[in-house]
C-alpha cells in the first residue's frame, strides 16, 4: 500500500516563504536599480515587461504581474498547486518591490557595472526562488507545455524564446543594449546554477572491475566514502560481476581515480555530475 503524501511542515513553509521573499526582492532590486535605468533587459517575461514599460505609460511592476499570471494559470495543472502558489507569491513580491523602487535613482549609470552587478543580483534572486520551489518567469512554464506538444527540450525552447526577445530589444532600445542584455542573461544563468546546485559539486562514479571487492574497500578506507554494489552482467563476456557506485566531492575525484587505477589499471570508470545529494548517509567517514 502506497504511503500517504506528507505535506510541508510549518517550519518548511516558513523557510520557503522567507527565501522566496528574499529572492523576489533581489530580482526587483536588480531590475529597478541596475538594469532598467540603463536600458538593459533580462530574458523571458521580465524582458518583455521591460520593453512594454518602455513603450507605454504603465510601470514595470504592472507588466511583471499581468504578463506572468496568464502563463501561471495556463500551466497550473502541469506544475502543481504548491509550485503555482509559490510562484504566484514570488511574482507578487517582485512586482511590489519594483513598484516601490520605480522612482529610486539607479546605483550606477555605467552600463558595464550595471550588467555585472545586475546580472549577479538577478541570478542570486532567481536561484533562491527556484531552489525553494518557485519561479519568477512564466516562460519556463509555457516552455514545459510547448515541449510536450513539439517534442523539443525545454531548455531549447527557452533559448529560442530569449533570442527572439533580445533581437526585439535591439529595435526597441539600441543594439548595444541588446548585446549588453545577452551578457546580463548569461551572468544570471551561471549564478542561478551556483545558487540552485551549490558550490560544493559532487560527482557520481561507476566503476567496473574484476577487483571490485578490493577497490570498494580501498575507497572506504582511503576516502571515507561508502560504496554500493550493483549486480551486472557483461554484454559481450556474459560474465556476472558487481559494479561499484559511489558519490564523492569534486576535490576527491583525482584521488579516487588514483586509488582505482593503482588496483586495476584496466578498470572502467564513468563519472557524472551530481546537482545535489541528500540522505543516504552522504557524510565523510574516518580515513584509515
Coordinates of N, CA, C and O in Angstrom, one line a residue, residues 16 21 23 39 63 69 71-72 80 91 95-96 101 111 125 129 140 152 172 182 187 191 201 218 232 270 279 288:
X16 N 10.5 28.4 3.2 CA 10.2 28.7 1.8 C 9.7 30.1 1.6 O 10.1 30.8 0.7
X21 N 10.8 35.2 -0.6 CA 10.7 36.7 -0.4 C 12.0 37.3 -0.7 O 12.0 38.3 -1.5
X23 N 14.6 36.2 -2.5 CA 14.9 36.1 -3.9 C 14.1 37.0 -4.8 O 14.7 37.6 -5.7
X39 N 18.7 50.7 -19.7 CA 18.1 50.1 -20.9 C 18.7 48.7 -21.2 O 19.0 48.3 -22.3
X63 N 3.3 45.2 -15.5 CA 3.5 44.2 -16.6 C 4.1 42.9 -16.1 O 3.8 41.8 -16.5
X69 N 1.0 36.1 -14.9 CA -0.1 35.3 -14.3 C -0.8 34.5 -15.4 O -1.2 33.3 -15.0
X71 N 0.3 32.8 -17.9 CA 1.1 31.6 -18.1 C 1.0 30.7 -16.9 O 1.0 29.5 -17.0
X72 N 0.9 31.3 -15.7 CA 0.8 30.5 -14.5 C -0.5 29.8 -14.4 O -0.6 28.6 -14.1
X80 N 1.5 21.9 -10.6 CA 1.1 21.5 -9.3 C 0.7 22.7 -8.4 O 1.2 23.9 -8.7
X91 N 6.1 36.2 -7.7 CA 5.8 37.3 -8.7 C 5.2 38.5 -8.0 O 5.5 39.7 -8.4
X95 N 6.9 42.2 -8.1 CA 6.1 43.3 -8.7 C 6.0 44.5 -7.7 O 6.2 45.6 -8.0
X96 N 5.7 44.1 -6.4 CA 5.6 45.2 -5.4 C 7.0 45.8 -5.1 O 7.0 47.1 -5.0
X101 N 10.5 50.8 -5.9 CA 11.8 51.3 -6.3 C 11.7 52.0 -7.6 O 12.8 52.5 -8.1
X111 N 27.1 51.2 -17.9 CA 26.4 50.0 -18.3 C 27.1 48.7 -18.0 O 26.5 47.7 -17.6
X125 N 18.8 36.1 -6.9 CA 17.4 36.1 -6.6 C 16.6 35.0 -7.2 O 15.9 34.3 -6.5
X129 N 14.7 31.6 -5.5 CA 13.3 31.2 -5.7 C 13.2 29.8 -6.2 O 12.3 29.0 -5.8
X140 N 9.2 29.6 -18.5 CA 9.6 28.3 -18.1 C 8.4 27.4 -18.1 O 8.4 26.2 -18.5
X152 N 10.3 18.9 -28.1 CA 11.6 19.6 -28.1 C 12.0 19.8 -26.6 O 11.1 19.9 -25.8
X172 N 13.8 48.0 -30.0 CA 13.2 48.9 -29.0 C 14.1 49.9 -28.4 O 13.9 51.1 -28.2
X182 N 22.4 40.4 -23.4 CA 22.8 39.0 -23.5 C 23.8 38.6 -22.5 O 23.7 37.5 -21.9
X187 N 25.3 35.9 -17.3 CA 25.8 36.0 -15.9 C 24.7 35.5 -15.0 O 25.0 34.7 -14.0
X191 N 24.9 32.2 -12.3 CA 24.7 32.3 -10.9 C 23.5 31.5 -10.4 O 23.5 31.0 -9.3
X201 N 30.3 20.9 -5.5 CA 29.9 20.0 -6.6 C 30.2 18.6 -6.2 O 31.2 18.3 -5.6
X218 N 39.1 -0.1 -0.5 CA 40.1 1.0 -0.6 C 39.4 2.3 -0.6 O 39.9 3.3 0.1
X232 N 25.6 -6.8 -12.1 CA 25.7 -6.6 -13.6 C 26.1 -7.8 -14.3 O 26.7 -8.8 -13.7
X270 N 33.3 5.5 -15.0 CA 32.4 6.5 -15.6 C 32.0 7.5 -14.5 O 31.6 7.2 -13.4
X279 N 20.5 12.8 2.0 CA 20.2 11.5 2.6 C 21.2 10.4 2.3 O 22.3 10.7 1.7
X288 N 41.4 5.7 7.2 CA 42.4 4.9 7.9 C 43.8 5.3 7.5 O 44.0 5.7 6.3

